[in-house]
Short mmCIF file of C-alpha atoms and ligand atoms in Angstrom, two decimals:
data_model
loop_
_atom_site.label_atom_id
_atom_site.label_comp_id
_atom_site.label_asym_id
_atom_site.label_seq_id
_atom_site.Cartn_x
_atom_site.Cartn_y
_atom_site.Cartn_z
CA MET A 1 35.18 -7.80 22.18
CA LEU A 2 36.46 -4.31 22.77
CA ARG A 3 39.67 -3.28 20.64
CA GLY A 4 41.16 0.15 19.93
CA CYS A 5 42.45 3.36 20.89
CA PHE A 6 40.73 6.55 21.71
CA GLU A 7 40.95 10.14 23.20
CA LEU A 8 39.15 10.37 26.43
CA ILE A 9 36.50 13.15 26.89
CA GLY A 10 37.30 16.02 29.36
CA ASP A 11 37.20 15.67 33.01
CA LYS A 12 33.88 16.77 34.67
CA SER A 13 35.20 18.22 37.84
CA ILE A 14 37.95 20.07 36.15
CA SER A 15 35.67 21.53 33.49
CA HIS A 16 33.27 22.84 35.99
CA ARG A 17 36.02 24.54 37.79
CA ALA A 18 37.62 26.04 34.68
CA VAL A 19 34.33 27.78 33.85
CA MET A 20 33.70 29.07 37.40
CA PHE A 21 37.21 30.16 38.14
CA SER A 22 37.41 31.70 34.60
CA SER A 23 34.00 33.77 35.22
CA ILE A 24 35.65 35.41 38.57
CA SER A 25 38.97 36.06 36.95
CA LYS A 26 39.82 39.27 35.15
CA GLY A 27 40.37 38.69 31.43
CA HIS A 28 40.06 36.29 28.57
CA ASN A 29 40.23 32.64 29.36
CA LYS A 30 40.36 29.64 26.75
CA ILE A 31 39.36 26.31 28.16
CA SER A 32 40.26 23.43 25.84
CA ASN A 33 38.84 19.93 25.71
CA PHE A 34 35.94 20.97 27.87
CA LEU A 35 33.51 18.29 28.70
CA MET A 36 30.16 19.12 26.85
CA GLY A 37 28.19 17.12 29.26
CA GLU A 38 24.81 18.40 30.60
CA ASP A 39 26.39 18.96 34.09
CA CYS A 40 29.06 21.23 32.79
CA LEU A 41 26.58 23.00 30.57
CA SER A 42 24.45 23.83 33.48
CA THR A 43 27.55 25.61 35.06
CA ILE A 44 28.05 27.56 31.92
CA SER A 45 24.13 28.54 31.85
CA CYS A 46 24.27 29.82 35.64
CA PHE A 47 27.41 32.06 34.94
CA ARG A 48 25.85 33.52 31.70
CA LYS A 49 22.83 34.34 33.96
CA MET A 50 25.29 36.30 36.23
CA GLY A 51 26.49 38.40 33.27
CA VAL A 52 29.57 36.41 32.04
CA ASP A 53 30.28 36.13 28.42
CA ILE A 54 30.87 32.51 27.56
CA GLN A 55 31.17 31.10 24.07
CA ILE A 56 31.36 27.57 23.03
CA ASP A 57 33.13 26.58 19.78
CA GLY A 58 33.72 22.82 19.58
CA LYS A 59 35.47 21.41 22.38
CA ASN A 60 36.77 24.71 23.48
CA VAL A 61 35.00 27.36 25.72
CA TYR A 62 35.96 31.14 25.75
CA VAL A 63 35.09 32.91 28.96
CA LYS A 64 35.48 36.70 29.38
CA GLY A 65 35.98 37.01 33.10
CA ASN A 66 33.99 39.52 35.11
CA GLY A 67 36.67 39.70 37.86
CA LEU A 68 36.38 38.44 41.43
CA TYR A 69 33.73 41.10 42.35
CA GLY A 70 32.19 41.51 38.77
CA LEU A 71 29.27 38.71 38.80
CA LYS A 72 25.87 40.41 38.32
CA ARG A 73 22.59 39.60 40.41
CA PRO A 74 20.97 37.14 38.24
CA GLU A 75 17.40 38.11 37.17
CA ASP A 76 16.53 34.57 36.74
CA ILE A 77 16.61 31.63 39.46
CA LEU A 78 19.99 29.56 38.67
CA ASP A 79 19.01 26.14 37.74
CA VAL A 80 21.89 23.51 38.29
CA GLY A 81 20.00 20.66 36.73
CA ASN A 82 21.53 17.18 38.02
CA SER A 83 24.86 18.82 39.21
CA GLY A 84 25.92 18.69 42.64
CA THR A 85 29.27 20.21 41.97
CA THR A 86 27.66 23.14 40.24
CA ILE A 87 25.50 24.04 43.24
CA ARG A 88 27.94 23.40 45.93
CA LEU A 89 30.76 25.15 44.37
CA MET A 90 28.70 27.97 43.19
CA MET A 91 27.21 28.70 46.84
CA GLY A 92 30.89 29.53 47.95
CA ILE A 93 31.30 31.95 45.08
CA LEU A 94 27.70 33.52 45.67
CA ALA A 95 28.56 33.92 49.30
CA GLY A 96 31.21 36.37 48.61
CA ASN A 97 29.15 38.43 46.07
CA LYS A 98 26.96 41.22 47.37
CA PHE A 99 23.62 40.28 45.74
CA ASP A 100 20.95 37.59 46.26
CA ALA A 101 20.61 34.56 44.35
CA THR A 102 18.14 31.40 44.29
CA LEU A 103 19.37 28.09 43.38
CA ILE A 104 17.45 24.99 42.33
CA GLY A 105 18.08 21.66 40.44
CA ASP A 106 16.22 18.57 39.25
CA ASP A 107 14.50 16.03 41.58
CA SER A 108 17.78 14.29 42.38
CA ILE A 109 19.32 17.67 43.47
CA ALA A 110 16.25 18.55 45.64
CA LYS A 111 17.17 15.11 47.77
CA ARG A 112 20.79 16.06 48.14
CA PRO A 113 22.02 17.52 51.48
CA MET A 114 23.33 21.14 51.22
CA LYS A 115 23.84 21.73 55.07
CA ARG A 116 27.40 20.67 54.73
CA VAL A 117 28.11 23.65 52.77
CA THR A 118 25.39 26.09 53.93
CA ASP A 119 26.48 25.49 57.83
CA PRO A 120 30.05 26.61 57.35
CA LEU A 121 29.02 29.48 55.08
CA LYS A 122 26.59 30.72 57.72
CA LEU A 123 29.55 30.53 60.16
CA MET A 124 31.39 32.85 57.78
CA GLY A 125 28.52 35.18 58.21
CA CYS A 126 26.59 34.53 55.21
CA ASN A 127 22.67 34.71 55.26
CA ILE A 128 21.04 31.62 53.62
CA GLU A 129 17.56 30.33 53.39
CA GLY A 130 16.48 27.01 52.28
CA ASN A 131 14.36 24.05 53.05
CA ASP A 132 14.81 22.10 56.31
CA ASP A 133 17.32 24.48 57.92
CA SER A 134 18.86 25.32 54.49
CA ASN A 135 19.50 21.66 53.88
CA TYR A 136 17.54 21.40 50.65
CA THR A 137 16.91 23.44 47.48
CA PRO A 138 15.42 25.95 46.79
CA ILE A 139 18.33 27.75 48.53
CA LYS A 140 18.51 31.54 48.66
CA ILE A 141 21.95 33.03 49.29
CA TYR A 142 22.25 36.71 50.33
CA GLY A 143 26.10 37.25 49.76
CA GLY A 144 28.82 39.76 50.91
CA ASN A 145 31.04 40.45 53.89
CA LEU A 146 32.44 37.26 54.84
CA ASN A 147 34.55 36.44 57.95
CA ALA A 148 37.51 34.08 57.72
CA ILE A 149 36.92 30.54 59.03
CA ASP A 150 38.85 27.74 60.74
CA TYR A 151 36.76 24.83 59.93
CA HIS A 152 37.20 21.04 60.38
CA MET A 153 35.08 19.42 57.79
CA PRO A 154 32.81 16.49 59.24
CA VAL A 155 32.64 14.83 55.75
CA ALA A 156 35.35 14.00 53.26
CA SER A 157 34.07 16.08 50.34
CA ALA A 158 35.87 17.85 47.66
CA GLN A 159 32.74 19.72 46.99
CA VAL A 160 32.48 21.12 50.49
CA LYS A 161 36.19 21.93 50.52
CA SER A 162 35.95 23.74 47.32
CA ALA A 163 33.02 25.82 48.30
CA LEU A 164 34.84 26.99 51.40
CA ILE A 165 38.14 27.75 49.58
CA LEU A 166 36.17 29.90 46.99
CA ALA A 167 34.15 31.69 49.87
CA SER A 168 37.60 32.27 51.63
CA LEU A 169 38.97 34.21 48.73
CA TYR A 170 36.33 36.91 49.76
CA ALA A 171 36.72 36.79 53.45
CA ASN A 172 38.39 39.48 55.76
CA ASP A 173 41.30 37.40 56.78
CA THR A 174 43.09 34.11 56.37
CA SER A 175 40.87 30.98 56.53
CA PHE A 176 41.88 27.44 57.40
CA ILE A 177 40.05 24.45 56.19
CA HIS A 178 40.88 20.99 57.46
CA GLU A 179 40.18 17.75 55.73
CA LYS A 180 39.72 14.18 57.49
CA ILE A 181 40.66 12.52 54.48
CA LYS A 182 42.40 13.97 51.31
CA SER A 183 39.88 14.66 48.47
CA ARG A 184 40.21 15.57 44.98
CA ASN A 185 42.41 18.68 44.85
CA HIS A 186 41.63 20.32 41.56
CA THR A 187 40.39 23.48 43.10
CA GLU A 188 43.64 24.06 44.99
CA ILE A 189 45.78 23.12 41.85
CA MET A 190 43.65 25.34 39.43
CA LEU A 191 42.83 28.40 41.76
CA LYS A 192 46.80 28.85 42.53
CA SER A 193 47.23 29.09 38.63
CA PHE A 194 44.76 31.80 38.72
CA GLY A 195 46.84 33.55 41.46
CA ALA A 196 45.19 32.57 44.51
CA ASP A 197 47.17 32.49 47.79
CA ILE A 198 46.63 28.88 48.88
CA ASN A 199 48.92 26.81 51.12
CA ILE A 200 48.44 23.17 51.67
CA GLU A 201 50.11 21.34 54.73
CA ASN A 202 48.95 17.70 54.63
CA LEU A 203 45.43 18.00 55.50
CA LYS A 204 45.16 21.65 56.40
CA ILE A 205 44.42 24.31 53.61
CA SER A 206 45.09 28.05 54.27
CA VAL A 207 43.53 30.56 52.01
CA LYS A 208 44.21 34.30 52.08
CA PRO A 209 41.72 36.73 50.56
CA VAL A 210 42.73 38.26 47.31
CA ASN A 211 41.63 41.31 45.27
CA GLU A 212 41.51 39.61 41.94
CA LEU A 213 42.16 36.15 40.08
CA PHE A 214 43.88 36.45 36.63
CA SER A 215 42.69 34.80 33.50
CA GLN A 216 44.31 31.46 32.34
CA ASP A 217 44.25 29.21 29.32
CA ILE A 218 43.10 25.61 30.86
CA TYR A 219 43.60 22.41 29.18
CA VAL A 220 41.00 19.95 30.60
CA PRO A 221 42.51 16.45 30.97
CA GLY A 222 40.41 13.32 30.30
CA ASP A 223 38.17 12.05 33.02
CA ILE A 224 39.31 9.08 34.77
CA SER A 225 35.76 8.67 36.18
CA SER A 226 34.43 8.22 32.65
CA ALA A 227 37.46 6.02 31.75
CA ALA A 228 36.53 3.58 34.42
CA PHE A 229 33.42 2.37 32.51
CA ILE A 230 35.68 1.26 29.40
CA ILE A 231 38.34 -0.14 31.89
CA VAL A 232 35.87 -2.41 33.46
CA SER A 233 34.26 -3.44 30.04
CA THR A 234 37.72 -4.29 28.77
CA LEU A 235 38.78 -6.18 31.80
CA ILE A 236 35.60 -8.41 31.86
CA THR A 237 35.10 -8.98 27.96
CA LYS A 238 37.09 -11.77 26.32
CA ASP A 239 39.93 -11.00 24.10
CA SER A 240 39.66 -7.27 24.75
CA GLU A 241 42.39 -4.87 24.59
CA VAL A 242 41.97 -0.91 24.65
CA ILE A 243 44.23 2.17 24.78
CA ILE A 244 42.70 5.06 26.49
CA LYS A 245 44.61 8.29 25.70
CA ASN A 246 44.78 11.43 27.76
CA VAL A 247 43.56 10.05 31.10
CA GLY A 248 43.75 12.57 34.08
CA LEU A 249 45.99 10.80 36.57
CA ASN A 250 45.91 13.21 39.67
CA GLU A 251 46.68 10.94 42.57
CA THR A 252 43.50 12.07 44.25
CA ARG A 253 41.59 10.33 41.40
CA THR A 254 43.43 7.18 40.77
CA GLY A 255 41.95 4.99 43.43
CA ILE A 256 40.36 2.91 40.52
CA ILE A 257 43.75 2.05 39.09
CA ASP A 258 44.92 0.80 42.55
CA VAL A 259 41.87 -1.30 42.98
CA VAL A 260 42.26 -2.80 39.42
CA LYS A 261 45.89 -3.64 40.11
CA ASN A 262 44.88 -5.23 43.50
CA MET A 263 42.32 -7.13 41.84
CA ASN A 264 44.94 -8.56 39.50
CA GLY A 265 43.70 -6.60 36.34
CA ASN A 266 45.77 -6.10 33.56
CA ILE A 267 46.36 -2.30 33.57
CA GLU A 268 49.33 -0.26 32.66
CA ILE A 269 50.03 3.60 32.50
CA ILE A 270 52.18 4.73 29.75
CA ASN A 271 53.28 8.09 28.61
CA GLU A 272 52.88 9.95 31.83
CA ARG A 273 53.33 13.77 31.49
CA LEU A 274 52.35 16.85 33.59
CA VAL A 275 49.83 19.32 31.71
CA GLY A 276 48.79 22.46 33.71
CA GLY A 277 49.69 21.13 37.05
CA GLU A 278 47.77 17.84 36.45
CA LEU A 279 49.27 14.62 35.66
CA VAL A 280 48.11 12.96 32.48
CA GLY A 281 48.93 9.66 30.79
CA ASP A 282 47.51 6.80 28.61
CA LEU A 283 46.10 3.45 29.94
CA LEU A 284 46.56 0.27 28.25
CA VAL A 285 43.91 -2.35 29.54
CA ARG A 286 43.55 -5.99 28.68
CA TYR A 287 40.84 -8.55 29.34
CA THR A 288 41.84 -10.32 32.56
CA PRO A 289 40.17 -13.83 33.17
CA ASN A 290 41.68 -14.33 36.71
CA LEU A 291 40.48 -11.20 38.55
CA CYS A 292 40.28 -11.64 42.28
CA ALA A 293 38.48 -9.92 45.14
CA THR A 294 39.50 -6.97 47.21
CA THR A 295 38.65 -4.83 50.17
CA ILE A 296 37.81 -1.11 49.86
CA ASP A 297 37.58 1.12 52.79
CA LYS A 298 37.94 4.55 54.36
CA ASP A 299 41.25 6.06 53.15
CA ILE A 300 40.79 5.15 49.37
CA ILE A 301 37.06 5.96 49.24
CA PRO A 302 37.45 9.69 48.21
CA ARG A 303 39.83 8.68 45.46
CA LEU A 304 37.25 6.46 43.97
CA ILE A 305 34.02 7.65 45.37
CA ASP A 306 32.45 7.82 41.81
CA GLU A 307 33.92 4.51 40.48
CA ILE A 308 32.32 2.42 43.20
CA PRO A 309 29.27 1.50 41.18
CA VAL A 310 31.42 0.14 38.39
CA ILE A 311 33.84 -1.47 40.76
CA ALA A 312 30.68 -3.40 42.22
CA VAL A 313 30.12 -4.84 38.83
CA LEU A 314 33.88 -5.76 38.41
CA ALA A 315 33.62 -7.60 41.73
CA THR A 316 30.85 -9.87 40.50
CA GLN A 317 33.36 -11.13 37.90
CA ALA A 318 36.21 -11.63 40.34
CA GLU A 319 37.05 -14.62 42.30
CA GLY A 320 36.43 -14.46 46.15
CA THR A 321 34.53 -11.88 48.31
CA THR A 322 34.84 -8.16 47.72
CA ILE A 323 33.91 -6.03 50.71
CA ILE A 324 33.24 -2.29 50.12
CA LYS A 325 32.71 -0.25 53.36
CA ASP A 326 32.92 3.25 54.78
CA ALA A 327 31.00 4.34 51.65
CA GLN A 328 27.87 5.86 53.34
CA GLU A 329 28.53 8.91 51.08
CA LEU A 330 27.12 6.86 48.18
CA LYS A 331 23.77 7.09 49.52
CA VAL A 332 23.60 10.87 48.89
CA LYS A 333 24.96 10.89 45.32
CA GLU A 334 22.79 11.40 42.28
CA SER A 335 20.92 8.44 43.53
CA ASN A 336 21.34 6.09 46.55
CA ARG A 337 24.01 4.22 44.84
CA ILE A 338 24.40 1.54 47.57
CA LYS A 339 20.67 0.38 47.11
CA ALA A 340 20.76 1.04 43.30
CA MET A 341 23.63 -1.42 42.89
CA VAL A 342 22.51 -4.09 45.30
CA ASP A 343 18.94 -4.08 44.05
CA ASN A 344 19.87 -4.24 40.51
CA LEU A 345 22.75 -6.64 40.77
CA LYS A 346 20.37 -9.14 42.70
CA ILE A 347 17.99 -8.78 39.69
CA LEU A 348 20.73 -10.12 37.51
CA GLY A 349 21.37 -13.00 39.91
CA ALA A 350 24.70 -11.69 41.60
CA ASN A 351 25.58 -12.86 45.23
CA ILE A 352 25.49 -9.47 46.92
CA GLU A 353 24.58 -8.14 50.35
CA GLU A 354 23.64 -4.46 51.36
CA LEU A 355 25.60 -3.00 54.33
CA GLU A 356 24.73 0.23 55.92
CA ASP A 357 27.84 1.78 54.56
CA GLY A 358 28.65 -0.44 51.59
CA MET A 359 28.25 -3.89 50.22
CA ILE A 360 29.60 -7.46 50.05
CA ILE A 361 29.88 -9.06 46.79
CA LYS A 362 30.71 -12.91 46.07
CA GLY A 363 32.00 -13.80 42.64
CA LYS A 364 32.49 -15.00 40.19
CA ALA A 365 29.00 -15.03 39.22
CA LYS A 366 27.37 -15.90 35.75
CA LEU A 367 24.83 -12.99 35.53
CA ASN A 368 21.32 -13.17 33.82
CA GLY A 369 19.96 -10.42 31.82
CA GLY A 370 17.38 -8.12 33.13
CA LYS A 371 15.91 -4.63 33.49
CA ILE A 372 17.84 -2.12 35.32
CA ASN A 373 16.40 0.84 37.11
CA THR A 374 18.99 3.39 36.62
CA PHE A 375 17.10 5.94 38.74
CA LYS A 376 18.32 8.40 36.24
CA ASP A 377 21.80 8.28 37.60
CA HIS A 378 24.40 8.37 34.74
CA ARG A 379 27.05 6.23 36.63
CA ILE A 380 24.53 3.53 37.54
CA ALA A 381 23.48 3.33 33.86
CA MET A 382 26.99 3.07 32.62
CA ALA A 383 28.01 0.64 35.48
CA PHE A 384 25.48 -1.81 34.16
CA SER A 385 26.05 -1.12 30.44
CA THR A 386 29.65 -2.55 30.84
CA LEU A 387 28.05 -6.12 31.41
CA ASN A 388 26.37 -6.10 28.04
CA LEU A 389 29.42 -7.05 25.78
CA MET A 390 30.47 -10.05 27.99
CA SER A 391 26.88 -11.36 28.92
CA ASP A 392 24.74 -13.80 26.72
CA GLU A 393 21.62 -12.06 27.95
CA LYS A 394 20.78 -8.63 27.35
CA ILE A 395 20.92 -5.85 30.10
CA LYS A 396 18.29 -3.13 29.50
CA LEU A 397 18.47 0.16 30.93
CA ASP A 398 15.27 1.90 31.84
CA ASN A 399 16.88 5.42 30.92
CA GLU A 400 19.99 5.83 28.72
CA ASP A 401 19.52 9.70 28.28
CA CYS A 402 20.86 10.40 31.84
CA ILE A 403 24.21 9.16 30.56
CA ASN A 404 24.66 12.76 28.78
CA VAL A 405 25.19 14.15 32.29
CA SER A 406 28.84 13.01 32.08
CA PHE A 407 29.56 11.11 28.88
CA PRO A 408 27.87 12.41 25.93
CA GLY A 409 28.73 9.91 22.88
CA TYR A 410 29.19 7.02 25.29
CA PHE A 411 27.21 4.36 23.20
CA ASP A 412 28.83 5.60 19.86
CA LEU A 413 32.22 5.30 21.54
CA ILE A 414 31.46 1.63 22.72
CA LYS A 415 30.17 0.89 19.24
CA SER A 416 33.38 2.22 17.41
CA LEU A 417 35.53 -0.10 19.80
CA THR A 418 33.31 -3.35 19.41
CA LYS A 419 34.84 -5.66 17.08
C1 LIG B 501 33.22 16.29 42.94
C2 LIG B 501 33.44 15.72 44.12
C3 LIG B 501 32.81 14.30 44.58
C4 LIG B 501 32.31 13.63 43.48
C5 LIG B 501 31.57 14.47 42.42
C6 LIG B 501 32.44 15.54 41.99
C7 LIG B 501 33.95 17.49 42.61
O1 LIG B 501 31.79 14.75 45.35
O2 LIG B 501 31.43 12.67 43.90
O3 LIG B 501 31.08 13.57 41.26
O4 LIG B 501 33.92 17.74 41.43
O5 LIG B 501 34.34 18.10 43.55
P1 LIG B 501 32.05 14.88 47.08
O6 LIG B 501 33.18 15.77 47.19
O7 LIG B 501 30.75 15.48 47.57
O8 LIG B 501 32.25 13.54 47.71
#
């Protein structure tokens, strides 16, 4: 069983943004509780290559910002590793800076679509080259002289939205970005604290160009997407009870809590507080023997997009039929997460059917052991690891190292909570 109380590691989305916005601000920035995962370290490495002085000290990062127009042309290619957030948000910044830069990443990044960002950036007047009509890496951006944009985003994506907000800081007039469904809003919250002129009216975001952003001290709340694996492990493992401290509870990210509650899961939010414009709290989670099925569709998807793999695991342990639909975005994440979940859960004996845009899972299933193909995807690896404590048979991952992308120290934490 899992028992104990622990302080959650920093949020990946917020850590990326903190480094990026600090780098293009004027002055000294301190980022505390930074996530030292490989993805965020890729962001640091890219901005260092553009002349930004970034020092790491324990969980703190010190960034001496170069100012909005102060980044230097990188002499090297910018390698984003496995990080979609790094490449997509950085494209927005590069589009506004008067130099050329080339972006690459790992094998997973090479398969992920970039047109969703390069198309609107081209509409703003940016010159971009890349494979298959600028859809795939390597991508080369020739930045500078951007026009404002009035753009209705065809996909619900915080990465696309953020890239466009960042490019709009450099445009010649006010830009308008329209979302279909509200996605995570860390960019809007944090950029405002740096002095950006951003106005939000429901799904319409207006961004005025500015001359400068001003340095900030940023505290990074814990990552609810990482907490999700501990939440699910606790819910499905007999006699477990865990307190997760310092969880970011921004409502654009808390879909997992709503779903767990709908499934009858025993979860409570305690000690809610506001830190740096972001809501934070602690979660008390308890083993729940009588979980029930649920349906997850359109409107909630962006609020739990990264948690769907582990929710699929949870659904195998819930009574009834869980339906996950409108989640076609899962196919273009670090791996095709629909296929990865369906194929691997079938290996373990789950009753699961693949859909074009999701999956149908019938519970409650007694799962066997087996070897999981993680596709080197951190969230697939951790989703399956949650079964190890409750299952009699061993679930082996073909790759554990990929977990370092977002949750360094994951297995040590599980060990320390296992009683
Ligand atoms: C992220 C947004 C989401 C999410 C990703 C991080 C971000 O992607 O899946 O892990 O930090 O903006 P999309 O916005 O492309 O869905």
